[in-house]
mmCIF file of N, CA, C and O and ligand atoms in Angstrom:
data_model
loop_
_atom_site.group_PDB
_atom_site.id
_atom_site.type_symbol
_atom_site.label_atom_id
_atom_site.label_comp_id
_atom_site.label_asym_id
_atom_site.label_seq_id
_atom_site.Cartn_x
_atom_site.Cartn_y
_atom_site.Cartn_z
ATOM 1 N N MET A 23 0.883 -1.204 -0.016
ATOM 2 C CA MET A 23 0.021 -0.046 0.130
ATOM 3 C C MET A 23 0.888 1.296 0.005
ATOM 4 O O MET A 23 0.473 2.032 -0.551
ATOM 5 N N ASP A 24 2.019 1.245 0.690
ATOM 6 C CA ASP A 24 2.879 2.438 0.827
ATOM 7 C C ASP A 24 3.314 2.690 -0.723
ATOM 8 O O ASP A 24 3.440 4.069 -1.173
ATOM 9 N N LYS A 25 3.708 1.751 -1.481
ATOM 10 C CA LYS A 25 4.200 1.888 -2.844
ATOM 11 C C LYS A 25 3.109 2.550 -3.618
ATOM 12 O O LYS A 25 3.285 3.380 -4.519
ATOM 13 N N PHE A 26 1.729 2.112 -3.397
ATOM 14 C CA PHE A 26 0.699 2.685 -4.166
ATOM 15 C C PHE A 26 0.492 4.125 -3.630
ATOM 16 O O PHE A 26 0.381 4.938 -4.790
ATOM 17 N N ILE A 27 0.639 4.678 -2.494
ATOM 18 C CA ILE A 27 0.480 5.876 -2.087
ATOM 19 C C ILE A 27 1.720 6.641 -2.660
ATOM 20 O O ILE A 27 1.389 7.806 -3.192
ATOM 21 N N LYS A 28 2.757 6.113 -2.734
ATOM 22 C CA LYS A 28 4.099 6.818 -3.097
ATOM 23 C C LYS A 28 3.796 7.169 -4.737
ATOM 24 O O LYS A 28 4.445 8.139 -5.207
ATOM 25 N N GLN A 29 3.104 6.298 -5.471
ATOM 26 C CA GLN A 29 2.854 6.598 -6.872
ATOM 27 C C GLN A 29 2.058 7.676 -6.848
ATOM 28 O O GLN A 29 2.165 8.424 -7.906
ATOM 29 N N LEU A 30 1.060 7.892 -6.130
ATOM 30 C CA LEU A 30 0.174 8.898 -6.157
ATOM 31 C C LEU A 30 0.827 10.312 -5.730
ATOM 32 O O LEU A 30 0.845 11.351 -6.453
ATOM 33 N N ASP A 31 1.841 10.220 -4.750
ATOM 34 C CA ASP A 31 2.375 11.330 -4.231
ATOM 35 C C ASP A 31 3.644 10.789 -3.458
ATOM 36 O O ASP A 31 3.431 10.195 -2.399
ATOM 37 N N PRO A 32 4.846 11.022 -3.970
ATOM 38 C CA PRO A 32 6.163 10.497 -3.240
ATOM 39 C C PRO A 32 6.384 11.226 -1.784
ATOM 40 O O PRO A 32 7.155 10.673 -1.032
ATOM 41 N N ASN A 33 5.635 12.280 -1.742
ATOM 42 C CA ASN A 33 5.716 12.916 -0.382
ATOM 43 C C ASN A 33 4.835 12.547 0.706
ATOM 44 O O ASN A 33 4.691 12.999 1.749
ATOM 45 N N LEU A 34 4.025 11.468 0.364
ATOM 46 C CA LEU A 34 3.176 10.962 1.484
ATOM 47 C C LEU A 34 3.544 9.426 1.772
ATOM 48 O O LEU A 34 4.017 8.741 1.126
ATOM 49 N N ASP A 35 3.270 9.157 2.974
ATOM 50 C CA ASP A 35 3.480 7.990 3.635
ATOM 51 C C ASP A 35 2.207 7.360 4.030
ATOM 52 O O ASP A 35 1.267 7.934 4.611
ATOM 53 N N TYR A 36 2.064 6.053 3.643
ATOM 54 C CA TYR A 36 0.888 5.297 4.037
ATOM 55 C C TYR A 36 0.958 4.846 5.438
ATOM 56 O O TYR A 36 1.881 4.559 6.085
ATOM 57 N N ILE A 37 -0.245 5.222 6.160
ATOM 58 C CA ILE A 37 -0.251 4.949 7.771
ATOM 59 C C ILE A 37 -1.063 3.570 7.846
ATOM 60 O O ILE A 37 -0.397 2.653 8.292
ATOM 61 N N ASN A 38 -2.310 3.693 7.621
ATOM 62 C CA ASN A 38 -3.279 2.555 7.586
ATOM 63 C C ASN A 38 -4.516 2.716 6.983
ATOM 64 O O ASN A 38 -4.761 3.880 6.294
ATOM 65 N N TYR A 39 -5.307 1.732 6.748
ATOM 66 C CA TYR A 39 -6.794 1.964 6.298
ATOM 67 C C TYR A 39 -7.685 1.170 7.086
ATOM 68 O O TYR A 39 -7.259 0.340 8.011
ATOM 69 N N GLU A 40 -9.038 1.540 7.022
ATOM 70 C CA GLU A 40 -9.996 0.877 7.687
ATOM 71 C C GLU A 40 -11.159 1.048 6.809
ATOM 72 O O GLU A 40 -11.506 1.946 6.208
ATOM 73 N N ILE A 41 -11.989 -0.217 7.025
ATOM 74 C CA ILE A 41 -13.277 -0.284 6.251
ATOM 75 C C ILE A 41 -14.399 -0.332 7.208
ATOM 76 O O ILE A 41 -14.362 -1.413 8.010
ATOM 77 N N LYS A 42 -15.219 0.549 7.171
ATOM 78 C CA LYS A 42 -16.186 0.606 8.275
ATOM 79 C C LYS A 42 -17.563 1.092 7.411
ATOM 80 O O LYS A 42 -17.442 2.087 6.826
ATOM 81 N N ASP A 43 -18.665 0.206 7.693
ATOM 82 C CA ASP A 43 -20.029 0.712 7.057
ATOM 83 C C ASP A 43 -19.917 1.025 5.763
ATOM 84 O O ASP A 43 -20.618 1.950 5.206
ATOM 85 N N GLY A 44 -19.237 0.283 4.948
ATOM 86 C CA GLY A 44 -19.021 0.268 3.365
ATOM 87 C C GLY A 44 -18.164 1.447 3.144
ATOM 88 O O GLY A 44 -18.408 1.894 2.010
ATOM 89 N N LYS A 45 -17.491 2.024 3.939
ATOM 90 C CA LYS A 45 -16.616 3.160 3.712
ATOM 91 C C LYS A 45 -15.172 2.734 3.804
ATOM 92 O O LYS A 45 -14.854 2.188 4.900
ATOM 93 N N CYS A 46 -14.379 3.366 2.968
ATOM 94 C CA CYS A 46 -12.907 2.871 3.126
ATOM 95 C C CYS A 46 -12.041 4.126 3.373
ATOM 96 O O CYS A 46 -12.197 5.127 2.736
ATOM 97 N N TYR A 47 -11.384 4.112 4.609
ATOM 98 C CA TYR A 47 -10.681 5.139 5.091
ATOM 99 C C TYR A 47 -9.124 4.811 4.967
ATOM 100 O O TYR A 47 -8.627 3.885 5.464
ATOM 101 N N ILE A 48 -8.483 5.678 4.184
ATOM 102 C CA ILE A 48 -7.162 5.501 3.957
ATOM 103 C C ILE A 48 -6.196 6.742 4.617
ATOM 104 O O ILE A 48 -6.494 7.917 4.230
ATOM 105 N N THR A 49 -5.432 6.427 5.586
ATOM 106 C CA THR A 49 -4.779 7.390 6.212
ATOM 107 C C THR A 49 -3.367 7.583 5.602
ATOM 108 O O THR A 49 -2.765 6.467 5.657
ATOM 109 N N VAL A 50 -2.920 8.803 5.474
ATOM 110 C CA VAL A 50 -1.606 9.087 4.841
ATOM 111 C C VAL A 50 -1.062 10.386 5.671
ATOM 112 O O VAL A 50 -1.856 10.972 6.285
ATOM 113 N N ALA A 51 0.230 10.421 5.609
ATOM 114 C CA ALA A 51 0.809 11.578 6.307
ATOM 115 C C ALA A 51 2.057 12.104 5.368
ATOM 116 O O ALA A 51 2.712 11.440 4.623
ATOM 117 N N SER A 52 2.325 13.245 5.348
ATOM 118 C CA SER A 52 3.335 14.063 4.777
ATOM 119 C C SER A 52 4.588 13.593 5.385
ATOM 120 O O SER A 52 4.887 13.473 6.557
ATOM 121 N N ASN A 53 5.680 13.129 4.595
ATOM 122 C CA ASN A 53 7.040 12.930 4.942
ATOM 123 C C ASN A 53 7.931 13.835 4.875
ATOM 124 O O ASN A 53 9.124 13.636 4.965
ATOM 125 N N HIS A 54 7.582 15.035 4.711
ATOM 126 C CA HIS A 54 8.414 16.226 4.616
ATOM 127 C C HIS A 54 9.021 16.352 6.156
ATOM 128 O O HIS A 54 8.408 16.526 6.955
ATOM 129 N N LYS A 55 10.591 16.266 6.255
ATOM 130 C CA LYS A 55 11.030 16.626 7.497
ATOM 131 C C LYS A 55 10.871 18.257 7.859
ATOM 132 O O LYS A 55 10.852 18.467 9.106
ATOM 133 N N GLU A 56 11.132 18.934 6.779
ATOM 134 C CA GLU A 56 11.244 20.324 6.866
ATOM 135 C C GLU A 56 10.133 21.081 6.157
ATOM 136 O O GLU A 56 9.957 20.658 4.948
ATOM 137 N N VAL A 57 9.571 22.065 6.462
ATOM 138 C CA VAL A 57 8.756 22.959 5.603
ATOM 139 C C VAL A 57 9.220 24.201 5.714
ATOM 140 O O VAL A 57 9.907 24.787 6.574
ATOM 141 N N THR A 58 8.886 24.982 4.663
ATOM 142 C CA THR A 58 9.192 26.472 4.540
ATOM 143 C C THR A 58 7.997 27.156 4.956
ATOM 144 O O THR A 58 6.878 26.971 4.663
ATOM 145 N N CYS A 59 8.429 28.305 5.894
ATOM 146 C CA CYS A 59 7.333 29.131 6.522
ATOM 147 C C CYS A 59 6.853 29.839 5.383
ATOM 148 O O CYS A 59 7.339 30.347 4.608
ATOM 149 N N PRO A 60 5.370 29.754 5.201
ATOM 150 C CA PRO A 60 4.753 30.604 4.108
ATOM 151 C C PRO A 60 4.849 32.066 4.261
ATOM 152 O O PRO A 60 4.450 32.794 3.433
ATOM 153 N N PHE A 61 5.201 32.517 5.481
ATOM 154 C CA PHE A 61 5.272 33.913 5.625
ATOM 155 C C PHE A 61 6.640 34.576 5.500
ATOM 156 O O PHE A 61 6.746 35.543 4.864
ATOM 157 N N CYS A 62 7.704 33.900 5.982
ATOM 158 C CA CYS A 62 9.139 34.392 5.873
ATOM 159 C C CYS A 62 9.912 33.711 5.038
ATOM 160 O O CYS A 62 11.199 34.071 4.765
ATOM 161 N N GLY A 63 9.573 32.537 4.734
ATOM 162 C CA GLY A 63 10.455 31.404 3.886
ATOM 163 C C GLY A 63 11.456 30.669 4.491
ATOM 164 O O GLY A 63 12.309 29.997 3.933
ATOM 165 N N ARG A 64 11.634 30.897 5.939
ATOM 166 C CA ARG A 64 12.532 30.014 6.711
ATOM 167 C C ARG A 64 12.068 28.746 6.802
ATOM 168 O O ARG A 64 10.970 28.472 6.937
ATOM 169 N N PRO A 65 13.194 27.801 6.752
ATOM 170 C CA PRO A 65 12.824 26.312 6.979
ATOM 171 C C PRO A 65 12.328 26.033 8.497
ATOM 172 O O PRO A 65 13.032 26.771 9.452
ATOM 173 N N SER A 66 11.533 25.129 8.708
ATOM 174 C CA SER A 66 11.107 24.761 9.975
ATOM 175 C C SER A 66 10.980 23.399 10.203
ATOM 176 O O SER A 66 10.361 22.776 9.273
ATOM 177 N N SER A 67 11.280 22.763 11.257
ATOM 178 C CA SER A 67 11.073 21.336 11.471
ATOM 179 C C SER A 67 10.423 21.110 12.962
ATOM 180 O O SER A 67 10.480 19.930 13.310
ATOM 181 N N ARG A 68 10.100 22.190 13.528
ATOM 182 C CA ARG A 68 9.391 22.145 14.935
ATOM 183 C C ARG A 68 7.856 21.840 14.750
ATOM 184 O O ARG A 68 7.396 22.927 14.259
ATOM 185 N N ILE A 69 7.401 20.813 15.102
ATOM 186 C CA ILE A 69 5.962 20.550 15.005
ATOM 187 C C ILE A 69 5.231 21.308 16.093
ATOM 188 O O ILE A 69 5.340 21.086 17.358
ATOM 189 N N HIS A 70 4.291 21.903 15.673
ATOM 190 C CA HIS A 70 3.318 22.553 16.662
ATOM 191 C C HIS A 70 2.141 21.652 16.898
ATOM 192 O O HIS A 70 1.881 21.502 18.126
ATOM 193 N N SER A 71 1.547 21.178 15.921
ATOM 194 C CA SER A 71 0.537 20.261 16.317
ATOM 195 C C SER A 71 0.081 19.518 14.953
ATOM 196 O O SER A 71 0.574 19.962 13.905
ATOM 197 N N THR A 72 -0.761 18.637 14.980
ATOM 198 C CA THR A 72 -1.270 17.812 13.826
ATOM 199 C C THR A 72 -2.728 17.892 13.488
ATOM 200 O O THR A 72 -3.396 18.189 14.735
ATOM 201 N N TYR A 73 -3.113 18.068 12.498
ATOM 202 C CA TYR A 73 -4.674 17.928 12.250
ATOM 203 C C TYR A 73 -4.857 17.055 11.017
ATOM 204 O O TYR A 73 -3.996 16.951 10.079
ATOM 205 N N ASN A 74 -6.155 16.576 10.899
ATOM 206 C CA ASN A 74 -6.431 15.637 9.778
ATOM 207 C C ASN A 74 -7.280 16.324 8.783
ATOM 208 O O ASN A 74 -8.301 17.319 9.260
ATOM 209 N N ARG A 75 -7.126 16.120 7.523
ATOM 210 C CA ARG A 75 -7.834 16.625 6.580
ATOM 211 C C ARG A 75 -8.441 15.449 5.753
ATOM 212 O O ARG A 75 -7.671 14.567 5.493
ATOM 213 N N THR A 76 -9.742 15.516 5.600
ATOM 214 C CA THR A 76 -10.303 14.365 4.930
ATOM 215 C C THR A 76 -11.027 14.868 3.714
ATOM 216 O O THR A 76 -11.579 15.806 3.667
ATOM 217 N N PHE A 77 -10.697 13.988 2.549
ATOM 218 C CA PHE A 77 -11.623 14.211 1.443
ATOM 219 C C PHE A 77 -12.056 12.988 0.769
ATOM 220 O O PHE A 77 -11.401 12.059 0.815
ATOM 221 N N GLN A 78 -13.088 12.945 0.016
ATOM 222 C CA GLN A 78 -13.695 11.873 -0.642
ATOM 223 C C GLN A 78 -13.079 11.587 -1.924
ATOM 224 O O GLN A 78 -12.932 12.508 -2.778
ATOM 225 N N ASP A 79 -12.697 10.377 -2.233
ATOM 226 C CA ASP A 79 -12.123 9.945 -3.542
ATOM 227 C C ASP A 79 -13.175 9.193 -4.223
ATOM 228 O O ASP A 79 -14.426 8.856 -3.806
ATOM 229 N N LEU A 80 -12.857 8.549 -5.382
ATOM 230 C CA LEU A 80 -13.766 7.812 -6.177
ATOM 231 C C LEU A 80 -13.992 6.518 -5.470
ATOM 232 O O LEU A 80 -13.143 6.036 -4.589
ATOM 233 N N PRO A 81 -15.224 5.852 -5.515
ATOM 234 C CA PRO A 81 -15.384 4.608 -4.811
ATOM 235 C C PRO A 81 -14.687 3.365 -5.513
ATOM 236 O O PRO A 81 -14.337 3.424 -6.654
ATOM 237 N N ILE A 82 -14.235 2.426 -4.587
ATOM 238 C CA ILE A 82 -13.667 1.222 -4.968
ATOM 239 C C ILE A 82 -14.565 -0.007 -4.691
ATOM 240 O O ILE A 82 -14.889 -0.085 -3.481
ATOM 241 N N GLN A 83 -15.077 -0.635 -5.752
ATOM 242 C CA GLN A 83 -15.996 -1.818 -5.504
ATOM 243 C C GLN A 83 -17.251 -1.317 -4.659
ATOM 244 O O GLN A 83 -17.587 -2.040 -3.775
ATOM 245 N N GLY A 84 -17.741 -0.177 -4.907
ATOM 246 C CA GLY A 84 -18.909 0.162 -4.258
ATOM 247 C C GLY A 84 -18.736 0.727 -2.995
ATOM 248 O O GLY A 84 -19.639 1.382 -2.300
ATOM 249 N N ASN A 85 -17.400 0.768 -2.406
ATOM 250 C CA ASN A 85 -17.197 1.335 -1.163
ATOM 251 C C ASN A 85 -16.752 2.718 -1.404
ATOM 252 O O ASN A 85 -15.910 2.967 -2.281
ATOM 253 N N LYS A 86 -17.275 3.826 -0.543
ATOM 254 C CA LYS A 86 -16.778 5.054 -0.820
ATOM 255 C C LYS A 86 -15.448 5.295 -0.133
ATOM 256 O O LYS A 86 -15.147 4.609 1.064
ATOM 257 N N VAL A 87 -14.464 5.978 -0.849
ATOM 258 C CA VAL A 87 -13.121 6.004 -0.286
ATOM 259 C C VAL A 87 -12.954 7.522 0.244
ATOM 260 O O VAL A 87 -13.300 8.449 -0.499
ATOM 261 N N PHE A 88 -12.410 7.513 1.404
ATOM 262 C CA PHE A 88 -11.955 8.766 2.004
ATOM 263 C C PHE A 88 -10.390 8.653 2.177
ATOM 264 O O PHE A 88 -10.014 7.736 2.927
ATOM 265 N N ILE A 89 -9.727 9.760 1.869
ATOM 266 C CA ILE A 89 -8.427 9.789 2.141
ATOM 267 C C ILE A 89 -8.231 10.943 3.254
ATOM 268 O O ILE A 89 -8.807 11.984 3.194
ATOM 269 N N ILE A 90 -7.518 10.394 4.285
ATOM 270 C CA ILE A 90 -7.332 11.260 5.428
ATOM 271 C C ILE A 90 -5.862 11.610 5.519
ATOM 272 O O ILE A 90 -4.952 10.791 5.512
ATOM 273 N N ILE A 91 -5.551 12.843 5.448
ATOM 274 C CA ILE A 91 -4.095 13.369 5.217
ATOM 275 C C ILE A 91 -3.861 14.027 6.681
ATOM 276 O O ILE A 91 -4.447 14.919 7.232
ATOM 277 N N ARG A 92 -2.868 13.633 7.384
ATOM 278 C CA ARG A 92 -2.329 14.018 8.553
ATOM 279 C C ARG A 92 -1.431 15.160 8.218
ATOM 280 O O ARG A 92 -0.256 14.960 7.893
ATOM 281 N N ASN A 93 -1.860 16.272 8.476
ATOM 282 C CA ASN A 93 -1.198 17.552 8.267
ATOM 283 C C ASN A 93 -0.534 18.091 9.607
ATOM 284 O O ASN A 93 -0.985 17.766 10.642
ATOM 285 N N ARG A 94 0.529 18.678 9.376
ATOM 286 C CA ARG A 94 1.137 19.211 10.623
ATOM 287 C C ARG A 94 1.310 20.834 10.600
ATOM 288 O O ARG A 94 1.490 21.359 9.486
ATOM 289 N N LYS A 95 1.080 21.422 11.803
ATOM 290 C CA LYS A 95 1.410 22.900 11.785
ATOM 291 C C LYS A 95 2.828 23.026 12.582
ATOM 292 O O LYS A 95 3.009 22.261 13.446
ATOM 293 N N MET A 96 3.507 23.889 11.951
ATOM 294 C CA MET A 96 4.823 23.960 12.601
ATOM 295 C C MET A 96 5.146 25.315 13.113
ATOM 296 O O MET A 96 4.511 26.242 12.889
ATOM 297 N N PHE A 97 6.092 25.321 13.966
ATOM 298 C CA PHE A 97 6.407 26.701 14.595
ATOM 299 C C PHE A 97 7.384 27.228 13.751
ATOM 300 O O PHE A 97 8.228 26.633 12.881
ATOM 301 N N CYS A 98 7.538 28.626 13.550
ATOM 302 C CA CYS A 98 8.519 29.483 13.055
ATOM 303 C C CYS A 98 9.347 30.005 13.940
ATOM 304 O O CYS A 98 9.014 30.728 14.901
ATOM 305 N N ASP A 99 10.755 29.750 13.738
ATOM 306 C CA ASP A 99 11.627 30.324 14.669
ATOM 307 C C ASP A 99 12.210 31.728 14.521
ATOM 308 O O ASP A 99 13.137 32.308 15.070
ATOM 309 N N ASN A 100 11.656 32.296 13.391
ATOM 310 C CA ASN A 100 11.951 33.643 12.997
ATOM 311 C C ASN A 100 11.485 34.600 13.959
ATOM 312 O O ASN A 100 10.239 34.760 13.980
ATOM 313 N N SER A 101 12.203 35.311 14.735
ATOM 314 C CA SER A 101 11.701 36.251 15.703
ATOM 315 C C SER A 101 11.263 37.532 15.194
ATOM 316 O O SER A 101 10.364 38.280 15.748
ATOM 317 N N ASP A 102 11.525 37.886 13.849
ATOM 318 C CA ASP A 102 10.916 38.830 13.021
ATOM 319 C C ASP A 102 9.446 38.560 12.759
ATOM 320 O O ASP A 102 8.717 39.496 12.259
HETATM 321 ZN ZN1 ZN B 205 8.269 32.449 9.530
#
């Protein structure tokens, strides 16, 4: 499954999946160690918190598919 996810996006790691009530949930997470601050452009690797984003994909064999992406919020160490 990780190979499959990597083919979709090499920056995502496969975490797990669950099938519940005819719905398939696939959890993935970004594997970027460092991200660039969108405000000042400095790299940051200190994790502030994580949150999940869910979106629906095309059904597989009649099961609705939901992709859950574990996103991270980062600290910016730029005191300016
Ligand atoms: Zn910043």
